[in-house]
Coordinates of C-alpha atoms and ligand atoms in Angstrom, one line a residue:
X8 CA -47.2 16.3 -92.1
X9 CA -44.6 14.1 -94.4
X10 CA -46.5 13.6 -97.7
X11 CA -46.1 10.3 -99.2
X12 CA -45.8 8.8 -102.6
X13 CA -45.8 5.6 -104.1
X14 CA -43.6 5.0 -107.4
X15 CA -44.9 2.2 -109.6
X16 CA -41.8 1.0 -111.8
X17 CA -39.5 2.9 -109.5
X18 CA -36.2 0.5 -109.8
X19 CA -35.3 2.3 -112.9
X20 CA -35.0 5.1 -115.6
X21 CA -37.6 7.9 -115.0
X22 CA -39.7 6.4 -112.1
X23 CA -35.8 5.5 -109.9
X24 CA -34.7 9.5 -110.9
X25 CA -38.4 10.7 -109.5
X26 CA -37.7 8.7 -106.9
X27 CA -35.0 10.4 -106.1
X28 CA -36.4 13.9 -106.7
X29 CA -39.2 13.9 -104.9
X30 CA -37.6 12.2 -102.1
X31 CA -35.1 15.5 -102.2
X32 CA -38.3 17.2 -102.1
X33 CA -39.6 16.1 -99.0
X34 CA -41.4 13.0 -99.4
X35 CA -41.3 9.6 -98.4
X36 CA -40.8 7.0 -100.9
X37 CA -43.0 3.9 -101.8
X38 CA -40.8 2.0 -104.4
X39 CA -42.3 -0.8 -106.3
X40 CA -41.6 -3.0 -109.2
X41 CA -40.0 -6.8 -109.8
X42 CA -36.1 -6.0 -109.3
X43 CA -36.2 -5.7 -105.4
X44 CA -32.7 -5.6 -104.9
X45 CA -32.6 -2.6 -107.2
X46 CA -35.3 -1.2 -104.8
X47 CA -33.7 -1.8 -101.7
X48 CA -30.6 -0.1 -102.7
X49 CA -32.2 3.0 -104.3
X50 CA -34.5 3.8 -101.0
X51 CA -31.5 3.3 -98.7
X52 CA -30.0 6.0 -100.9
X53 CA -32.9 8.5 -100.3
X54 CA -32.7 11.2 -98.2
X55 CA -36.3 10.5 -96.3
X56 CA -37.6 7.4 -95.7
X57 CA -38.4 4.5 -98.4
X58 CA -41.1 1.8 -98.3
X59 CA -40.2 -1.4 -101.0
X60 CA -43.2 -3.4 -102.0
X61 CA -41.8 -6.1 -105.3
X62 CA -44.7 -6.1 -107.6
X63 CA -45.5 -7.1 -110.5
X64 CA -48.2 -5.6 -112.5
X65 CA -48.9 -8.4 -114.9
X66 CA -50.2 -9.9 -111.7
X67 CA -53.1 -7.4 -111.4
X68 CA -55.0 -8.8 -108.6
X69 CA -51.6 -9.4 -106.4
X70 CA -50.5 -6.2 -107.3
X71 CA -53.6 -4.5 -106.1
X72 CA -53.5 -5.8 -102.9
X73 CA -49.2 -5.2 -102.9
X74 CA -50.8 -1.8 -103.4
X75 CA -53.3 -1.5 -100.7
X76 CA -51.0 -2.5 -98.4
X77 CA -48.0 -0.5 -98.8
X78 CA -50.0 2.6 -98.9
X79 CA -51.4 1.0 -95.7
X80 CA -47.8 0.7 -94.1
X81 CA -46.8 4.4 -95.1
X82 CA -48.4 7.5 -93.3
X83 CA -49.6 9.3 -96.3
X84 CA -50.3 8.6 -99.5
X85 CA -50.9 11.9 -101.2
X86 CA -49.5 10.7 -104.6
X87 CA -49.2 8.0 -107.2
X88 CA -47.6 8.2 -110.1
X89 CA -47.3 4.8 -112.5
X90 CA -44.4 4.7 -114.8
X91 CA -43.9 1.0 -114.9
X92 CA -43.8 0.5 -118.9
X93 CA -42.6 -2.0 -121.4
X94 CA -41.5 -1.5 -125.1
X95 CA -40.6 -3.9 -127.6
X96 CA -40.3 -3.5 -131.4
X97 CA -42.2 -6.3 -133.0
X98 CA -42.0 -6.3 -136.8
X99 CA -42.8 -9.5 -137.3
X100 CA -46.7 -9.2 -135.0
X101 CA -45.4 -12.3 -132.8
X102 CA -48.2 -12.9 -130.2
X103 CA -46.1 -13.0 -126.9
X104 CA -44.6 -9.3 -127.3
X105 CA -48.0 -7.7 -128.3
X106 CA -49.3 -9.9 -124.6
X107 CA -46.7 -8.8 -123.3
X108 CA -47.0 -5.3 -123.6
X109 CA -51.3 -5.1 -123.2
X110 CA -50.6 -6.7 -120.1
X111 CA -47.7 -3.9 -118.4
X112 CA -48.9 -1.1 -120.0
X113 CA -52.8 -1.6 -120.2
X114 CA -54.2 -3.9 -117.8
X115 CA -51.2 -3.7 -115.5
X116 CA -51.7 0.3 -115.4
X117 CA -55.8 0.2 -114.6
X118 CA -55.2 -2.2 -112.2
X119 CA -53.1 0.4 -110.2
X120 CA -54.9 3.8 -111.0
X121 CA -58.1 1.9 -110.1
X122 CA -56.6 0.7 -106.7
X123 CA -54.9 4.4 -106.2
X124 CA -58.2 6.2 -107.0
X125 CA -60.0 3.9 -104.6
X126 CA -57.3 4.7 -102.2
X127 CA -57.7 8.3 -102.5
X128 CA -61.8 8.4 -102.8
X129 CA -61.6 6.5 -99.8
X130 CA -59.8 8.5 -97.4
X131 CA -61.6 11.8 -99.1
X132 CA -64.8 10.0 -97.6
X133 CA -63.6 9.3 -94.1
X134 CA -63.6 13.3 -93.7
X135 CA -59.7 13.3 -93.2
X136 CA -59.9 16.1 -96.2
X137 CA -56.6 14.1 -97.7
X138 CA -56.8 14.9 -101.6
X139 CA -54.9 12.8 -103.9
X140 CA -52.6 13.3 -107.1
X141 CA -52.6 10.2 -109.7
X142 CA -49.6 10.3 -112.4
X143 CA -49.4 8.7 -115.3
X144 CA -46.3 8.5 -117.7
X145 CA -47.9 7.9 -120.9
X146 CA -45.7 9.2 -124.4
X147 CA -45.7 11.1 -127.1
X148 CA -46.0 7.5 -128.6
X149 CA -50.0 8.4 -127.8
X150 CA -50.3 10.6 -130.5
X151 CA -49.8 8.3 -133.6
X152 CA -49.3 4.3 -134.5
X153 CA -45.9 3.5 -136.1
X154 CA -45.1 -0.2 -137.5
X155 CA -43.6 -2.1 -135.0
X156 CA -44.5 -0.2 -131.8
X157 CA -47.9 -0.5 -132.6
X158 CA -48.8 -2.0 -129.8
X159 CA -46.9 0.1 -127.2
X160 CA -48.0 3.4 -128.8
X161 CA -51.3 1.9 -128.6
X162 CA -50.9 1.4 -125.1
X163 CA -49.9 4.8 -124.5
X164 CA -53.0 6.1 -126.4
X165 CA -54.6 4.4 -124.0
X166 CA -52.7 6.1 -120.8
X167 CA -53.5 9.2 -122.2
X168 CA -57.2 8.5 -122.9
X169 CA -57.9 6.8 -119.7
X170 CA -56.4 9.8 -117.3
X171 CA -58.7 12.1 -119.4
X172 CA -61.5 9.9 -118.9
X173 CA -60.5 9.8 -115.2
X174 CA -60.0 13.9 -115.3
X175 CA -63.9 14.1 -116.6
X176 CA -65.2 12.0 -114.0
X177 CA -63.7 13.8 -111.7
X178 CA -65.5 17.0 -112.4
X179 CA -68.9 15.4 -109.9
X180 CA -66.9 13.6 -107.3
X181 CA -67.0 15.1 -103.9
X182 CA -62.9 13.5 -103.4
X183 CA -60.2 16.5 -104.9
X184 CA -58.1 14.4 -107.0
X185 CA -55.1 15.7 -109.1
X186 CA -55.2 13.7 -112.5
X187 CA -51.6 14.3 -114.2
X188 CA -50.5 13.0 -118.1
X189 CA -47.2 12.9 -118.8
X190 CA -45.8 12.8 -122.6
X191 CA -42.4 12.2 -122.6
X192 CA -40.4 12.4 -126.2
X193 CA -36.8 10.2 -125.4
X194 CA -35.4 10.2 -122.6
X195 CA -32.2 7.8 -122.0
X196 CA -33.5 4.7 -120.1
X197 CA -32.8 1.4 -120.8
X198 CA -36.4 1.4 -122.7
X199 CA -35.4 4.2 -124.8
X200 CA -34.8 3.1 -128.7
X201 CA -32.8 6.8 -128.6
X202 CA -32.9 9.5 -131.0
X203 CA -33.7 13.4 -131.3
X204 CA -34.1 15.4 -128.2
X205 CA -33.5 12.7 -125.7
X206 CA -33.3 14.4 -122.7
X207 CA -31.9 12.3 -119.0
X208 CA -34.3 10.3 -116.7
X209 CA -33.1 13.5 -114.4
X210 CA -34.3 15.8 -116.5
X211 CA -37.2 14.5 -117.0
X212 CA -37.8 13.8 -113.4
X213 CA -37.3 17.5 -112.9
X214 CA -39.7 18.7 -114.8
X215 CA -42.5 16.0 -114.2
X216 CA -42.3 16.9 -110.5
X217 CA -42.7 20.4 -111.8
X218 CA -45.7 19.5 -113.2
X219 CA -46.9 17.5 -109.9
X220 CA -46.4 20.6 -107.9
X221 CA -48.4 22.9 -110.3
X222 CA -51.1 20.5 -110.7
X223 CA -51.2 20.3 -114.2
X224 CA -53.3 18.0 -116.4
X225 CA -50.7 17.3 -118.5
X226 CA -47.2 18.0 -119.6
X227 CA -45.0 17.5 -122.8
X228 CA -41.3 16.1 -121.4
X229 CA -38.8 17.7 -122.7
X230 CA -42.1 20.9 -122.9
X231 CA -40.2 21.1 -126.7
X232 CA -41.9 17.9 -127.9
X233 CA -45.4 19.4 -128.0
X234 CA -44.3 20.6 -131.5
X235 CA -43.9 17.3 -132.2
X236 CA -47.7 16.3 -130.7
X237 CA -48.7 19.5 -132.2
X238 CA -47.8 18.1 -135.6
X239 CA -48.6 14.5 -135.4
X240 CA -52.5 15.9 -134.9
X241 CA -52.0 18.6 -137.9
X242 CA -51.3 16.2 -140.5
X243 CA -52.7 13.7 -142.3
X244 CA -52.1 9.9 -141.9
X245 CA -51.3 9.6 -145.1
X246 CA -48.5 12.4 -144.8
X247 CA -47.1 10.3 -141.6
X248 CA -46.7 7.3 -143.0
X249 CA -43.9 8.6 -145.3
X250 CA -42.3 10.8 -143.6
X251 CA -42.0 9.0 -140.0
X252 CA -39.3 6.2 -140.0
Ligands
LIG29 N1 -37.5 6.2 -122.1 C1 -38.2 6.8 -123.0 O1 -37.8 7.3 -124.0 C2 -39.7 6.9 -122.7 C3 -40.5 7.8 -123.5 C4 -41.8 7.9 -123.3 C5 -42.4 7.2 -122.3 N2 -41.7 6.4 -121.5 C6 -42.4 5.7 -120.4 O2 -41.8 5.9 -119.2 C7 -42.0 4.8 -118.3 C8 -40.8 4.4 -117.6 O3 -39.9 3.8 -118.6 P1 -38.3 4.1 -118.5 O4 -38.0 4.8 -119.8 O5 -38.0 4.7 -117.3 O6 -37.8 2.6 -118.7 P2 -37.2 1.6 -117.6 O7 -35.9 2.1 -117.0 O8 -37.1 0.3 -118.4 O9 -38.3 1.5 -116.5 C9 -39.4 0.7 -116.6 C10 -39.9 0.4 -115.2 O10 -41.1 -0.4 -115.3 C11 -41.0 -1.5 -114.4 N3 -41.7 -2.6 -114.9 C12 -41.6 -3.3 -116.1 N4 -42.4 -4.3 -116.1 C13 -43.1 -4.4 -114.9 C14 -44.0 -5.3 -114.3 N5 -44.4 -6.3 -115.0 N6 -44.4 -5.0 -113.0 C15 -43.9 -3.9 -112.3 N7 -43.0 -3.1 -112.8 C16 -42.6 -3.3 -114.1 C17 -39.5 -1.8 -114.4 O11 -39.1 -2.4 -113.2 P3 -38.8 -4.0 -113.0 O12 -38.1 -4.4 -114.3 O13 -37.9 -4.0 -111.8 O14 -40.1 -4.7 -112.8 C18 -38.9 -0.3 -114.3 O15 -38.9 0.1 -113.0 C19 -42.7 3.7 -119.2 O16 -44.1 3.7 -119.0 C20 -42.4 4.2 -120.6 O17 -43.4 3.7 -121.5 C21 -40.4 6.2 -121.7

């Protein structure tokens, strides 16, 4: 049977070129996000078929049910992956950025890996045996708070916390679900402030489907940025703070 996946913040960056990779891997497409045109265009480029939903996660309860329902108008849903983000620097801690970003990156996120686990628990308990794979692009932003972006790489600590917390919990669930982090260092979106080892939204899509298919927990993109991780955990705040820009 086809296997199915559903894109959140697919008219875009990494979630259009994984998109587009996976849909030259065999799957149908789900694409959703705000810019529908930018949808419609992408999925008629894909080599399988394409499903557009317009969503827009700071909507959570619409966007749950614009969820539920395109994964009810596709034949399979076997994966999820959420890479609908926002980033703004904020030096000045204006209110509506910091909103801004809590709401697309925090409570727009659990409001679609709650509906997708539901989705997948659910079918798990109507004996159909279908397992599920949840994605997440979180960043190597996770790993350390920088003046400015504190409130995106806050929201990415987040990510990267919640899928574990999702990974644990699913260690006594009788439903097989695949929880994947992804940690990506630059890569050249529109979102991207740029800098060392920026990599494309094809590479990148590349190797995150990579990780999908080996069912990994989670994955460093470029894989050369967990030195970077590595050493935002060895050293000291204090160290950080002068030597990060
Ligand atoms: N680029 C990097 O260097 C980098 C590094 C680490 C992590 N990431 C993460 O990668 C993910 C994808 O970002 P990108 O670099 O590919 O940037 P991007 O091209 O700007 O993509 C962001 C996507 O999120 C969607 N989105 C934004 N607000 C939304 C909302 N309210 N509702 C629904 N969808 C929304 C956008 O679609 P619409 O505008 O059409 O809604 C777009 O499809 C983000 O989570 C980002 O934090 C990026």
């Amino acid at each position: 049977m086809t296997k199915g996946a559903i894109i959140v913040g697919a008219s875009s960056g990494i979630g259009e070129a994984l998109a587009r990779e996976l849909a030259e891997n065999g799957y149908e497409i789900g694409l959703t996000a705000r810019r529908t045109e930018r949808l419609k265009r992408i999925g008629s480029e894909l080599p399988t078929k394409a499903y557009v939903a317009t969503m827009d996660v700071t909507e959570p309860e619409a966007a749950r049910e614009g969820f539920f329902e395109l994964a009810a108008a596709m034949p399979s849903v076997d994966l999820v992956v959420i890479s609908a983000g926002v980033a703004e620097l904020n030096d000045d801690l204006e209110w509506e950025p910091e909103r801004q970003t809590i709401d697309v990156n925090v409570r727009g996120f659990t409001a679609i890996a709650t509906a997708a686990m539901e989705h997948f628990e659910r079918n798990a308990d109507d004996g159909s045996g279908a397992d599920g794979h949840l994605v997440g692009i979180s960043s190597i932003a996770a790993h350390f708070g920088l003046g400015g972006a504190q409130a995106y790489n806050a929201s990415k600590a987040y990510v990267s916390r919640y899928l574990q917390g999702l990974r644990h919990r699913q260690q006594d669930r009788d439903a097989t679900v695949r929880i994947t982090t992804i940690e990506p260092g630059f890569v050249d979106t529109d979102l991207s402030i740029g800098g060392f080892w920026e990599c494309s939204p094809e590479t990148a899509a590349t190797q995150i489907a990579r990780a999908i298919r080996k069912e990994r927990d989670h994955a460093y993109v470029t894989r050369r940025w967990r030195l970077v991780a590595w050493g935002l955990e060895l050293f000291p705040e204090s160290i950080l703070r002068r030597v990060l820009p």
